[in-house]
């Protein structure tokens, strides 16, 4: 690929996000299956304008998310199936989050570049959770992205010595579910804002863990429940500036006895980035409007040391996530 083509692809990449988002929001992926459906049928079923529907379908077809089998008929593909609401490996929540809130938040990057101030601030989380529909989209998206990471975590780290695990800020519990599935002697609970309890309890009940997983409402800025021998924290610190991260870590340390385990799951910025680091750099840009950021291993080690933790290992998991294994000292 020529340099000009690479630059053009980078400049115009936003069309993919919009096509996927609008196709998902309209219900096209839910309506498509292995039997060819005509554009007219889809438009009538979903209340869409047929000529525009055709154009959106063409766009998602070239992305491999459906196949055009004739001039006016389309079928589903395995990749497109992942954007259905009922798919076991659904990424629908991610499509909805990126096409709406993340899309709008990125429009503020220019202001942040000039002033250093976040365009949305951490009020973004309050806005999300004040709207039940937006809160569900956000937490579904986080659960979707957590599954492969959690499965890798359960394989990479030894949980056999732990009996009571707390997933702090764990949303709908995807990480805790996979860890408990791999460790039948353990139990635990998600500790997150009480207003997401219904969604979290639904996910935890559907996991069918025999009552070993629960939910407890609370705010990790106020306190973290005591009594656990292992605390998990996934993709929370990157949402917050350094001062807030120190508050969170201090509360976690206060909840743990000396020798208890703390597993921090985060992306890690290399000291020097290259093309292979697109995922972590992309995440860093997404964090910018809400005053969060990705960090280097040295930055995490410094924060953990200040909070009273000793780092024992740093392990790669999946999708650019790392497990920083630490213990309370």
PDB file of C-alpha atoms in Angstrom:
ATOM      1  CA  UNK A   1       0.000   0.000   0.000  1.00  0.00           C
ATOM      2  CA  UNK A   2       1.393   3.403  -0.978  1.00  0.00           C
ATOM      3  CA  UNK A   3       1.934   6.160   1.579  1.00  0.00           C
ATOM      4  CA  UNK A   4      -0.837   8.176  -0.062  1.00  0.00           C
ATOM      5  CA  UNK A   5      -3.240   5.250   0.284  1.00  0.00           C
ATOM      6  CA  UNK A   6      -2.286   4.713   3.934  1.00  0.00           C
ATOM      7  CA  UNK A   7      -2.897   8.373   4.732  1.00  0.00           C
ATOM      8  CA  UNK A   8      -6.191   8.389   2.840  1.00  0.00           C
ATOM      9  CA  UNK A   9      -7.380   5.282   4.709  1.00  0.00           C
ATOM     10  CA  UNK A  10      -6.497   6.935   8.017  1.00  0.00           C
ATOM     11  CA  UNK A  11      -8.245  10.194   7.120  1.00  0.00           C
ATOM     12  CA  UNK A  12     -11.464   8.576   5.929  1.00  0.00           C
ATOM     13  CA  UNK A  13     -11.772   5.799   8.511  1.00  0.00           C
ATOM     14  CA  UNK A  14     -14.688   7.443  10.321  1.00  0.00           C
ATOM     15  CA  UNK A  15     -17.153   6.168   7.716  1.00  0.00           C
ATOM     16  CA  UNK A  16     -16.725   2.633   9.077  1.00  0.00           C
ATOM     17  CA  UNK A  17     -17.790   3.625  12.582  1.00  0.00           C
ATOM     18  CA  UNK A  18     -20.833   5.488  11.264  1.00  0.00           C
ATOM     19  CA  UNK A  19     -21.943   2.713   8.905  1.00  0.00           C
ATOM     20  CA  UNK A  20     -21.664   0.066  11.615  1.00  0.00           C
ATOM     21  CA  UNK A  21     -23.397   2.248  14.196  1.00  0.00           C
ATOM     22  CA  UNK A  22     -26.330   3.171  11.957  1.00  0.00           C
ATOM     23  CA  UNK A  23     -26.733  -0.408  10.753  1.00  0.00           C
ATOM     24  CA  UNK A  24     -26.721  -1.620  14.348  1.00  0.00           C
ATOM     25  CA  UNK A  25     -29.070   1.075  15.622  1.00  0.00           C
ATOM     26  CA  UNK A  26     -31.523   0.469  12.775  1.00  0.00           C
ATOM     27  CA  UNK A  27     -31.657  -3.259  13.524  1.00  0.00           C
ATOM     28  CA  UNK A  28     -30.206  -4.447  10.212  1.00  0.00           C
ATOM     29  CA  UNK A  29     -27.905  -7.008  11.817  1.00  0.00           C
ATOM     30  CA  UNK A  30     -30.768  -8.388  13.911  1.00  0.00           C
ATOM     31  CA  UNK A  31     -32.955  -8.706  10.810  1.00  0.00           C
ATOM     32  CA  UNK A  32     -30.396 -10.417   8.561  1.00  0.00           C
ATOM     33  CA  UNK A  33     -29.864 -14.177   8.637  1.00  0.00           C
ATOM     34  CA  UNK A  34     -28.689 -16.952   6.304  1.00  0.00           C
ATOM     35  CA  UNK A  35     -31.775 -16.591   4.095  1.00  0.00           C
ATOM     36  CA  UNK A  36     -31.502 -13.724   1.578  1.00  0.00           C
ATOM     37  CA  UNK A  37     -33.616 -10.698   2.504  1.00  0.00           C
ATOM     38  CA  UNK A  38     -34.521  -8.031  -0.023  1.00  0.00           C
ATOM     39  CA  UNK A  39     -33.917  -4.385   0.654  1.00  0.00           C
ATOM     40  CA  UNK A  40     -37.635  -3.671   0.341  1.00  0.00           C
ATOM     41  CA  UNK A  41     -38.448  -6.340   2.942  1.00  0.00           C
ATOM     42  CA  UNK A  42     -35.838  -5.013   5.354  1.00  0.00           C
ATOM     43  CA  UNK A  43     -36.925  -1.417   4.895  1.00  0.00           C
ATOM     44  CA  UNK A  44     -40.577  -2.319   5.465  1.00  0.00           C
ATOM     45  CA  UNK A  45     -39.761  -4.422   8.530  1.00  0.00           C
ATOM     46  CA  UNK A  46     -37.563  -1.784  10.163  1.00  0.00           C
ATOM     47  CA  UNK A  47     -39.318   1.390   9.027  1.00  0.00           C
ATOM     48  CA  UNK A  48     -36.443   2.597   6.846  1.00  0.00           C
ATOM     49  CA  UNK A  49     -36.117   4.413   3.548  1.00  0.00           C
ATOM     50  CA  UNK A  50     -35.370   1.651   1.024  1.00  0.00           C
ATOM     51  CA  UNK A  51     -32.844   3.483  -1.222  1.00  0.00           C
ATOM     52  CA  UNK A  52     -30.879   4.675   1.824  1.00  0.00           C
ATOM     53  CA  UNK A  53     -31.111   1.224   3.387  1.00  0.00           C
ATOM     54  CA  UNK A  54     -29.496  -0.232   0.258  1.00  0.00           C
ATOM     55  CA  UNK A  55     -26.600   2.191   0.520  1.00  0.00           C
ATOM     56  CA  UNK A  56     -25.966   1.396   4.191  1.00  0.00           C
ATOM     57  CA  UNK A  57     -26.120  -2.330   3.415  1.00  0.00           C
ATOM     58  CA  UNK A  58     -23.539  -1.899   0.666  1.00  0.00           C
ATOM     59  CA  UNK A  59     -21.267  -0.110   3.126  1.00  0.00           C
ATOM     60  CA  UNK A  60     -21.457  -2.845   5.735  1.00  0.00           C
ATOM     61  CA  UNK A  61     -21.104  -5.480   3.003  1.00  0.00           C
ATOM     62  CA  UNK A  62     -17.686  -4.169   1.939  1.00  0.00           C
ATOM     63  CA  UNK A  63     -16.682  -4.402   5.608  1.00  0.00           C
ATOM     64  CA  UNK A  64     -17.565  -8.100   5.580  1.00  0.00           C
ATOM     65  CA  UNK A  65     -20.504  -7.646   7.949  1.00  0.00           C
ATOM     66  CA  UNK A  66     -23.068  -8.921   5.430  1.00  0.00           C
ATOM     67  CA  UNK A  67     -22.982 -10.322   1.878  1.00  0.00           C
ATOM     68  CA  UNK A  68     -24.796  -8.908  -1.132  1.00  0.00           C
ATOM     69  CA  UNK A  69     -26.101 -11.945  -3.026  1.00  0.00           C
ATOM     70  CA  UNK A  70     -27.989 -10.045  -5.733  1.00  0.00           C
ATOM     71  CA  UNK A  71     -28.740  -6.473  -6.741  1.00  0.00           C
ATOM     72  CA  UNK A  72     -31.310  -6.077  -3.951  1.00  0.00           C
ATOM     73  CA  UNK A  73     -30.727  -8.947  -1.500  1.00  0.00           C
ATOM     74  CA  UNK A  74     -28.346  -9.502   1.412  1.00  0.00           C
ATOM     75  CA  UNK A  75     -27.489 -12.252   3.900  1.00  0.00           C
ATOM     76  CA  UNK A  76     -25.746 -12.303   7.252  1.00  0.00           C
ATOM     77  CA  UNK A  77     -22.078 -13.179   7.778  1.00  0.00           C
ATOM     78  CA  UNK A  78     -20.452 -14.640  10.918  1.00  0.00           C
ATOM     79  CA  UNK A  79     -18.769 -11.282  11.578  1.00  0.00           C
ATOM     80  CA  UNK A  80     -22.032  -9.382  11.204  1.00  0.00           C
ATOM     81  CA  UNK A  81     -23.742 -11.872  13.510  1.00  0.00           C
ATOM     82  CA  UNK A  82     -21.603 -10.453  16.325  1.00  0.00           C
ATOM     83  CA  UNK A  83     -23.590  -7.210  16.054  1.00  0.00           C
ATOM     84  CA  UNK A  84     -26.895  -8.900  16.842  1.00  0.00           C
ATOM     85  CA  UNK A  85     -28.402  -8.276  20.259  1.00  0.00           C
ATOM     86  CA  UNK A  86     -28.896 -12.011  20.854  1.00  0.00           C
ATOM     87  CA  UNK A  87     -25.397 -13.165  19.860  1.00  0.00           C
ATOM     88  CA  UNK A  88     -23.452 -14.956  22.584  1.00  0.00           C
ATOM     89  CA  UNK A  89     -20.313 -13.091  21.485  1.00  0.00           C
ATOM     90  CA  UNK A  90     -22.132  -9.841  20.745  1.00  0.00           C
ATOM     91  CA  UNK A  91     -20.260  -6.595  20.154  1.00  0.00           C
ATOM     92  CA  UNK A  92     -23.452  -4.598  19.720  1.00  0.00           C
ATOM     93  CA  UNK A  93     -22.815  -2.548  22.836  1.00  0.00           C
ATOM     94  CA  UNK A  94     -19.380  -1.542  21.557  1.00  0.00           C
ATOM     95  CA  UNK A  95     -20.866  -0.425  18.238  1.00  0.00           C
ATOM     96  CA  UNK A  96     -23.501   1.664  20.002  1.00  0.00           C
ATOM     97  CA  UNK A  97     -20.989   3.214  22.414  1.00  0.00           C
ATOM     98  CA  UNK A  98     -18.476   4.147  19.717  1.00  0.00           C
ATOM     99  CA  UNK A  99     -21.088   5.522  17.357  1.00  0.00           C
ATOM    100  CA  UNK A 100     -22.696   7.771  19.960  1.00  0.00           C
ATOM    101  CA  UNK A 101     -20.962   8.855  23.180  1.00  0.00           C
ATOM    102  CA  UNK A 102     -17.378   8.199  22.152  1.00  0.00           C
ATOM    103  CA  UNK A 103     -18.002   9.783  18.742  1.00  0.00           C
ATOM    104  CA  UNK A 104     -19.360  12.955  20.347  1.00  0.00           C
ATOM    105  CA  UNK A 105     -16.676  13.088  23.018  1.00  0.00           C
ATOM    106  CA  UNK A 106     -13.890  12.952  20.430  1.00  0.00           C
ATOM    107  CA  UNK A 107     -15.210  16.172  18.908  1.00  0.00           C
ATOM    108  CA  UNK A 108     -13.746  17.956  21.955  1.00  0.00           C
ATOM    109  CA  UNK A 109     -10.139  16.828  21.373  1.00  0.00           C
ATOM    110  CA  UNK A 110      -9.205  20.121  19.721  1.00  0.00           C
ATOM    111  CA  UNK A 111     -10.249  22.101  22.775  1.00  0.00           C
ATOM    112  CA  UNK A 112      -8.258  19.773  25.020  1.00  0.00           C
ATOM    113  CA  UNK A 113      -5.224  20.064  22.757  1.00  0.00           C
ATOM    114  CA  UNK A 114      -5.277  23.840  23.098  1.00  0.00           C
ATOM    115  CA  UNK A 115      -6.183  24.159  26.784  1.00  0.00           C
ATOM    116  CA  UNK A 116      -5.186  20.891  28.424  1.00  0.00           C
ATOM    117  CA  UNK A 117      -8.658  20.699  29.959  1.00  0.00           C
ATOM    118  CA  UNK A 118     -10.894  17.663  29.317  1.00  0.00           C
ATOM    119  CA  UNK A 119     -13.784  18.461  27.017  1.00  0.00           C
ATOM    120  CA  UNK A 120     -16.333  16.416  28.949  1.00  0.00           C
ATOM    121  CA  UNK A 121     -14.734  15.882  32.340  1.00  0.00           C
ATOM    122  CA  UNK A 122     -15.670  12.959  34.547  1.00  0.00           C
ATOM    123  CA  UNK A 123     -19.246  14.211  34.522  1.00  0.00           C
ATOM    124  CA  UNK A 124     -19.485  11.914  31.511  1.00  0.00           C
ATOM    125  CA  UNK A 125     -20.011   8.955  33.844  1.00  0.00           C
ATOM    126  CA  UNK A 126     -22.767  10.760  35.692  1.00  0.00           C
ATOM    127  CA  UNK A 127     -24.467  11.494  32.377  1.00  0.00           C
ATOM    128  CA  UNK A 128     -24.191   7.864  31.316  1.00  0.00           C
ATOM    129  CA  UNK A 129     -25.583   6.456  34.535  1.00  0.00           C
ATOM    130  CA  UNK A 130     -28.394   9.010  34.771  1.00  0.00           C
ATOM    131  CA  UNK A 131     -29.870   7.494  31.588  1.00  0.00           C
ATOM    132  CA  UNK A 132     -30.780   3.802  32.073  1.00  0.00           C
ATOM    133  CA  UNK A 133     -30.553   3.063  28.346  1.00  0.00           C
ATOM    134  CA  UNK A 134     -27.121   4.693  28.011  1.00  0.00           C
ATOM    135  CA  UNK A 135     -25.942   2.997  31.201  1.00  0.00           C
ATOM    136  CA  UNK A 136     -26.964  -0.398  29.842  1.00  0.00           C
ATOM    137  CA  UNK A 137     -25.215   0.256  26.508  1.00  0.00           C
ATOM    138  CA  UNK A 138     -22.040   1.280  28.332  1.00  0.00           C
ATOM    139  CA  UNK A 139     -22.007  -1.667  30.709  1.00  0.00           C
ATOM    140  CA  UNK A 140     -22.856  -4.158  27.968  1.00  0.00           C
ATOM    141  CA  UNK A 141     -19.970  -2.780  25.909  1.00  0.00           C
ATOM    142  CA  UNK A 142     -17.601  -3.134  28.843  1.00  0.00           C
ATOM    143  CA  UNK A 143     -18.809  -6.694  29.457  1.00  0.00           C
ATOM    144  CA  UNK A 144     -18.343  -7.585  25.779  1.00  0.00           C
ATOM    145  CA  UNK A 145     -14.745  -6.397  25.695  1.00  0.00           C
ATOM    146  CA  UNK A 146     -13.992  -8.026  29.056  1.00  0.00           C
ATOM    147  CA  UNK A 147     -14.767 -11.645  28.167  1.00  0.00           C
ATOM    148  CA  UNK A 148     -11.581 -12.535  26.212  1.00  0.00           C
ATOM    149  CA  UNK A 149      -9.482 -10.601  28.719  1.00  0.00           C
ATOM    150  CA  UNK A 150     -11.101 -12.373  31.665  1.00  0.00           C
ATOM    151  CA  UNK A 151     -10.618 -15.802  30.101  1.00  0.00           C
ATOM    152  CA  UNK A 152      -6.949 -15.029  29.522  1.00  0.00           C
ATOM    153  CA  UNK A 153      -6.675 -13.782  33.114  1.00  0.00           C
ATOM    154  CA  UNK A 154      -8.130 -17.015  34.491  1.00  0.00           C
ATOM    155  CA  UNK A 155      -5.469 -18.953  32.581  1.00  0.00           C
ATOM    156  CA  UNK A 156      -2.503 -16.657  33.236  1.00  0.00           C
ATOM    157  CA  UNK A 157      -2.929 -16.069  36.974  1.00  0.00           C
ATOM    158  CA  UNK A 158      -3.262 -18.575  39.807  1.00  0.00           C
ATOM    159  CA  UNK A 159      -6.429 -17.982  41.842  1.00  0.00           C
ATOM    160  CA  UNK A 160      -6.406 -21.347  43.628  1.00  0.00           C
ATOM    161  CA  UNK A 161      -5.480 -19.843  47.008  1.00  0.00           C
ATOM    162  CA  UNK A 162      -8.295 -17.268  47.011  1.00  0.00           C
ATOM    163  CA  UNK A 163     -11.766 -17.839  48.398  1.00  0.00           C
ATOM    164  CA  UNK A 164     -13.321 -14.357  48.440  1.00  0.00           C
ATOM    165  CA  UNK A 165     -12.757 -12.187  45.366  1.00  0.00           C
ATOM    166  CA  UNK A 166     -14.070  -8.644  44.864  1.00  0.00           C
ATOM    167  CA  UNK A 167     -14.292  -7.141  41.375  1.00  0.00           C
ATOM    168  CA  UNK A 168     -14.167  -3.410  42.143  1.00  0.00           C
ATOM    169  CA  UNK A 169     -15.920  -1.293  39.509  1.00  0.00           C
ATOM    170  CA  UNK A 170     -16.733  -4.543  37.742  1.00  0.00           C
ATOM    171  CA  UNK A 171     -19.918  -3.416  36.014  1.00  0.00           C
ATOM    172  CA  UNK A 172     -21.986  -6.410  34.926  1.00  0.00           C
ATOM    173  CA  UNK A 173     -19.404  -8.861  36.274  1.00  0.00           C
ATOM    174  CA  UNK A 174     -17.841 -10.340  33.130  1.00  0.00           C
ATOM    175  CA  UNK A 175     -14.370 -10.590  34.698  1.00  0.00           C
ATOM    176  CA  UNK A 176     -15.584 -12.094  37.958  1.00  0.00           C
ATOM    177  CA  UNK A 177     -17.752 -14.622  36.103  1.00  0.00           C
ATOM    178  CA  UNK A 178     -14.844 -16.045  34.103  1.00  0.00           C
ATOM    179  CA  UNK A 179     -12.533 -16.154  37.128  1.00  0.00           C
ATOM    180  CA  UNK A 180     -15.129 -18.003  39.214  1.00  0.00           C
ATOM    181  CA  UNK A 181     -15.897 -20.422  36.395  1.00  0.00           C
ATOM    182  CA  UNK A 182     -12.233 -21.407  36.349  1.00  0.00           C
ATOM    183  CA  UNK A 183     -12.029 -21.585  40.159  1.00  0.00           C
ATOM    184  CA  UNK A 184     -15.022 -23.499  41.559  1.00  0.00           C
ATOM    185  CA  UNK A 185     -13.807 -23.220  45.173  1.00  0.00           C
ATOM    186  CA  UNK A 186     -13.945 -19.409  45.098  1.00  0.00           C
ATOM    187  CA  UNK A 187     -16.828 -16.981  45.478  1.00  0.00           C
ATOM    188  CA  UNK A 188     -17.055 -13.221  45.181  1.00  0.00           C
ATOM    189  CA  UNK A 189     -19.026 -10.160  44.289  1.00  0.00           C
ATOM    190  CA  UNK A 190     -18.979  -7.126  42.041  1.00  0.00           C
ATOM    191  CA  UNK A 191     -18.675  -3.808  43.859  1.00  0.00           C
ATOM    192  CA  UNK A 192     -20.054  -0.971  41.742  1.00  0.00           C
ATOM    193  CA  UNK A 193     -22.641   1.794  41.784  1.00  0.00           C
ATOM    194  CA  UNK A 194     -25.985   0.591  43.084  1.00  0.00           C
ATOM    195  CA  UNK A 195     -27.883   2.036  40.136  1.00  0.00           C
ATOM    196  CA  UNK A 196     -26.516  -0.717  37.847  1.00  0.00           C
ATOM    197  CA  UNK A 197     -27.544  -3.499  40.233  1.00  0.00           C
ATOM    198  CA  UNK A 198     -30.393  -4.827  38.083  1.00  0.00           C
ATOM    199  CA  UNK A 199     -28.220  -5.282  34.997  1.00  0.00           C
ATOM    200  CA  UNK A 200     -25.336  -6.765  36.963  1.00  0.00           C
ATOM    201  CA  UNK A 201     -27.547  -9.203  38.834  1.00  0.00           C
ATOM    202  CA  UNK A 202     -29.119 -10.301  35.546  1.00  0.00           C
ATOM    203  CA  UNK A 203     -25.700 -11.110  34.077  1.00  0.00           C
ATOM    204  CA  UNK A 204     -24.504 -12.834  37.241  1.00  0.00           C
ATOM    205  CA  UNK A 205     -27.656 -14.949  37.506  1.00  0.00           C
ATOM    206  CA  UNK A 206     -27.437 -15.960  33.844  1.00  0.00           C
ATOM    207  CA  UNK A 207     -23.872 -17.165  34.474  1.00  0.00           C
ATOM    208  CA  UNK A 208     -25.363 -19.883  36.713  1.00  0.00           C
ATOM    209  CA  UNK A 209     -22.522 -20.021  39.226  1.00  0.00           C
ATOM    210  CA  UNK A 210     -24.565 -21.649  41.955  1.00  0.00           C
ATOM    211  CA  UNK A 211     -24.847 -18.559  44.106  1.00  0.00           C
ATOM    212  CA  UNK A 212     -21.078 -17.957  44.201  1.00  0.00           C
ATOM    213  CA  UNK A 213     -21.322 -14.512  42.572  1.00  0.00           C
ATOM    214  CA  UNK A 214     -23.188 -11.483  43.866  1.00  0.00           C
ATOM    215  CA  UNK A 215     -23.411  -7.720  43.624  1.00  0.00           C
ATOM    216  CA  UNK A 216     -22.896  -5.049  46.269  1.00  0.00           C
ATOM    217  CA  UNK A 217     -23.598  -1.385  45.646  1.00  0.00           C
ATOM    218  CA  UNK A 218     -21.148   1.318  46.633  1.00  0.00           C
ATOM    219  CA  UNK A 219     -18.662   3.960  45.513  1.00  0.00           C
ATOM    220  CA  UNK A 220     -14.954   3.098  45.380  1.00  0.00           C
ATOM    221  CA  UNK A 221     -14.138   6.757  46.024  1.00  0.00           C
ATOM    222  CA  UNK A 222     -15.755   6.424  49.454  1.00  0.00           C
ATOM    223  CA  UNK A 223     -14.625   2.969  50.556  1.00  0.00           C
ATOM    224  CA  UNK A 224     -14.035  -0.602  49.398  1.00  0.00           C
ATOM    225  CA  UNK A 225     -15.465  -3.556  51.358  1.00  0.00           C
ATOM    226  CA  UNK A 226     -13.046  -5.427  53.606  1.00  0.00           C
ATOM    227  CA  UNK A 227     -12.624  -9.173  54.035  1.00  0.00           C
ATOM    228  CA  UNK A 228     -11.396 -10.198  50.592  1.00  0.00           C
ATOM    229  CA  UNK A 229      -8.167 -12.071  49.912  1.00  0.00           C
ATOM    230  CA  UNK A 230      -8.087 -10.871  46.289  1.00  0.00           C
ATOM    231  CA  UNK A 231      -9.328  -7.673  44.640  1.00  0.00           C
ATOM    232  CA  UNK A 232      -9.629  -7.154  40.875  1.00  0.00           C
ATOM    233  CA  UNK A 233      -9.641  -3.736  39.191  1.00  0.00           C
ATOM    234  CA  UNK A 234     -10.056  -3.691  35.412  1.00  0.00           C
ATOM    235  CA  UNK A 235      -9.940  -0.581  33.212  1.00  0.00           C
ATOM    236  CA  UNK A 236     -10.826   1.784  36.054  1.00  0.00           C
ATOM    237  CA  UNK A 237      -7.628   3.764  36.631  1.00  0.00           C
ATOM    238  CA  UNK A 238      -7.438   4.795  32.977  1.00  0.00           C
ATOM    239  CA  UNK A 239     -10.748   6.635  33.441  1.00  0.00           C
ATOM    240  CA  UNK A 240      -9.294   9.033  36.016  1.00  0.00           C
ATOM    241  CA  UNK A 241      -6.486  11.558  36.571  1.00  0.00           C
ATOM    242  CA  UNK A 242      -3.613  10.698  38.887  1.00  0.00           C
ATOM    243  CA  UNK A 243      -5.078  12.218  42.049  1.00  0.00           C
ATOM    244  CA  UNK A 244      -8.301  10.243  41.748  1.00  0.00           C
ATOM    245  CA  UNK A 245      -6.358   7.063  40.987  1.00  0.00           C
ATOM    246  CA  UNK A 246      -4.447   7.504  44.233  1.00  0.00           C
ATOM    247  CA  UNK A 247      -7.739   7.798  46.143  1.00  0.00           C
ATOM    248  CA  UNK A 248      -9.048   4.601  44.568  1.00  0.00           C
ATOM    249  CA  UNK A 249      -5.841   2.692  45.294  1.00  0.00           C
ATOM    250  CA  UNK A 250      -5.736   3.985  48.874  1.00  0.00           C
ATOM    251  CA  UNK A 251      -9.257   2.690  49.491  1.00  0.00           C
ATOM    252  CA  UNK A 252      -8.394  -0.689  48.000  1.00  0.00           C
ATOM    253  CA  UNK A 253      -5.263  -0.941  50.134  1.00  0.00           C
ATOM    254  CA  UNK A 254      -7.263  -0.038  53.251  1.00  0.00           C
ATOM    255  CA  UNK A 255      -9.633  -2.925  52.502  1.00  0.00           C
ATOM    256  CA  UNK A 256      -6.874  -5.555  52.255  1.00  0.00           C
ATOM    257  CA  UNK A 257      -4.834  -7.256  54.945  1.00  0.00           C
ATOM    258  CA  UNK A 258      -1.065  -7.451  54.429  1.00  0.00           C
ATOM    259  CA  UNK A 259      -0.275 -10.207  51.952  1.00  0.00           C
ATOM    260  CA  UNK A 260      -3.647 -10.074  50.196  1.00  0.00           C
ATOM    261  CA  UNK A 261      -3.622  -9.996  46.406  1.00  0.00           C
ATOM    262  CA  UNK A 262      -4.461  -7.107  44.120  1.00  0.00           C
ATOM    263  CA  UNK A 263      -4.721  -7.633  40.364  1.00  0.00           C
ATOM    264  CA  UNK A 264      -4.725  -4.475  38.279  1.00  0.00           C
ATOM    265  CA  UNK A 265      -5.852  -4.976  34.680  1.00  0.00           C
ATOM    266  CA  UNK A 266      -4.911  -2.138  32.344  1.00  0.00           C
ATOM    267  CA  UNK A 267      -3.397  -1.375  28.976  1.00  0.00           C
ATOM    268  CA  UNK A 268       0.254  -0.362  29.267  1.00  0.00           C
ATOM    269  CA  UNK A 269       1.775   2.393  27.159  1.00  0.00           C
ATOM    270  CA  UNK A 270       5.282   1.632  25.926  1.00  0.00           C
ATOM    271  CA  UNK A 271       7.918   4.310  26.385  1.00  0.00           C
ATOM    272  CA  UNK A 272       8.126   4.542  22.591  1.00  0.00           C
ATOM    273  CA  UNK A 273       5.103   3.696  20.417  1.00  0.00           C
ATOM    274  CA  UNK A 274       4.944   2.084  16.992  1.00  0.00           C
ATOM    275  CA  UNK A 275       2.267   0.819  14.615  1.00  0.00           C
ATOM    276  CA  UNK A 276       1.729  -2.240  16.814  1.00  0.00           C
ATOM    277  CA  UNK A 277       0.554   0.018  19.654  1.00  0.00           C
ATOM    278  CA  UNK A 278      -2.552   1.347  17.901  1.00  0.00           C
ATOM    279  CA  UNK A 279      -4.979  -0.117  20.459  1.00  0.00           C
ATOM    280  CA  UNK A 280      -3.441   1.535  23.516  1.00  0.00           C
ATOM    281  CA  UNK A 281      -2.903   4.863  21.744  1.00  0.00           C
ATOM    282  CA  UNK A 282      -6.505   4.816  20.497  1.00  0.00           C
ATOM    283  CA  UNK A 283      -7.685   4.159  24.032  1.00  0.00           C
ATOM    284  CA  UNK A 284      -5.556   7.044  25.298  1.00  0.00           C
ATOM    285  CA  UNK A 285      -7.284   9.442  22.883  1.00  0.00           C
ATOM    286  CA  UNK A 286     -10.701   8.156  23.963  1.00  0.00           C
ATOM    287  CA  UNK A 287      -9.795   8.823  27.599  1.00  0.00           C
ATOM    288  CA  UNK A 288      -8.669  12.391  26.907  1.00  0.00           C
ATOM    289  CA  UNK A 289     -12.135  14.053  26.846  1.00  0.00           C
ATOM    290  CA  UNK A 290     -13.042  12.560  30.246  1.00  0.00           C
ATOM    291  CA  UNK A 291      -9.731  13.428  31.976  1.00  0.00           C
ATOM    292  CA  UNK A 292      -8.467   9.851  31.966  1.00  0.00           C
ATOM    293  CA  UNK A 293      -5.334   8.465  30.325  1.00  0.00           C
ATOM    294  CA  UNK A 294      -3.345   5.325  29.636  1.00  0.00           C
ATOM    295  CA  UNK A 295      -0.091   4.920  31.569  1.00  0.00           C
ATOM    296  CA  UNK A 296       3.330   3.312  31.328  1.00  0.00           C
ATOM    297  CA  UNK A 297       4.421   0.387  33.471  1.00  0.00           C
ATOM    298  CA  UNK A 298       6.691   2.723  35.430  1.00  0.00           C
ATOM    299  CA  UNK A 299       3.753   5.023  36.209  1.00  0.00           C
ATOM    300  CA  UNK A 300       1.665   2.105  37.472  1.00  0.00           C
ATOM    301  CA  UNK A 301       4.542   0.809  39.583  1.00  0.00           C
ATOM    302  CA  UNK A 302       5.019   4.224  41.170  1.00  0.00           C
ATOM    303  CA  UNK A 303       1.307   4.567  41.985  1.00  0.00           C
ATOM    304  CA  UNK A 304       1.101   1.074  43.429  1.00  0.00           C
ATOM    305  CA  UNK A 305       4.222   1.563  45.524  1.00  0.00           C
ATOM    306  CA  UNK A 306       2.896   4.826  46.949  1.00  0.00           C
ATOM    307  CA  UNK A 307      -0.386   3.102  47.847  1.00  0.00           C
ATOM    308  CA  UNK A 308       1.306   0.277  49.749  1.00  0.00           C
ATOM    309  CA  UNK A 309       1.521  -2.505  47.167  1.00  0.00           C
ATOM    310  CA  UNK A 310       4.490  -4.541  45.955  1.00  0.00           C
ATOM    311  CA  UNK A 311       4.354  -5.581  42.291  1.00  0.00           C
ATOM    312  CA  UNK A 312       5.168  -9.266  41.806  1.00  0.00           C
ATOM    313  CA  UNK A 313       4.576  -9.798  38.073  1.00  0.00           C
ATOM    314  CA  UNK A 314       3.320  -8.136  34.904  1.00  0.00           C
ATOM    315  CA  UNK A 315       1.652 -10.511  32.436  1.00  0.00           C
ATOM    316  CA  UNK A 316       0.125  -9.996  28.970  1.00  0.00           C
ATOM    317  CA  UNK A 317      -3.492 -11.138  28.655  1.00  0.00           C
ATOM    318  CA  UNK A 318      -5.587 -10.417  25.541  1.00  0.00           C
ATOM    319  CA  UNK A 319      -6.579  -7.455  23.366  1.00  0.00           C
ATOM    320  CA  UNK A 320      -3.715  -5.312  24.662  1.00  0.00           C
ATOM    321  CA  UNK A 321      -4.583  -5.749  28.340  1.00  0.00           C
ATOM    322  CA  UNK A 322      -1.986  -6.609  30.990  1.00  0.00           C
ATOM    323  CA  UNK A 323      -2.313  -8.051  34.482  1.00  0.00           C
ATOM    324  CA  UNK A 324      -0.177  -6.329  37.102  1.00  0.00           C
ATOM    325  CA  UNK A 325      -0.047  -8.747  40.035  1.00  0.00           C
ATOM    326  CA  UNK A 326       0.614  -7.055  43.371  1.00  0.00           C
ATOM    327  CA  UNK A 327       0.287  -7.697  47.097  1.00  0.00           C
ATOM    328  CA  UNK A 328      -0.563  -5.457  50.009  1.00  0.00           C
ATOM    329  CA  UNK A 329       2.479  -4.741  52.174  1.00  0.00           C
TER     330      UNK A 329
END
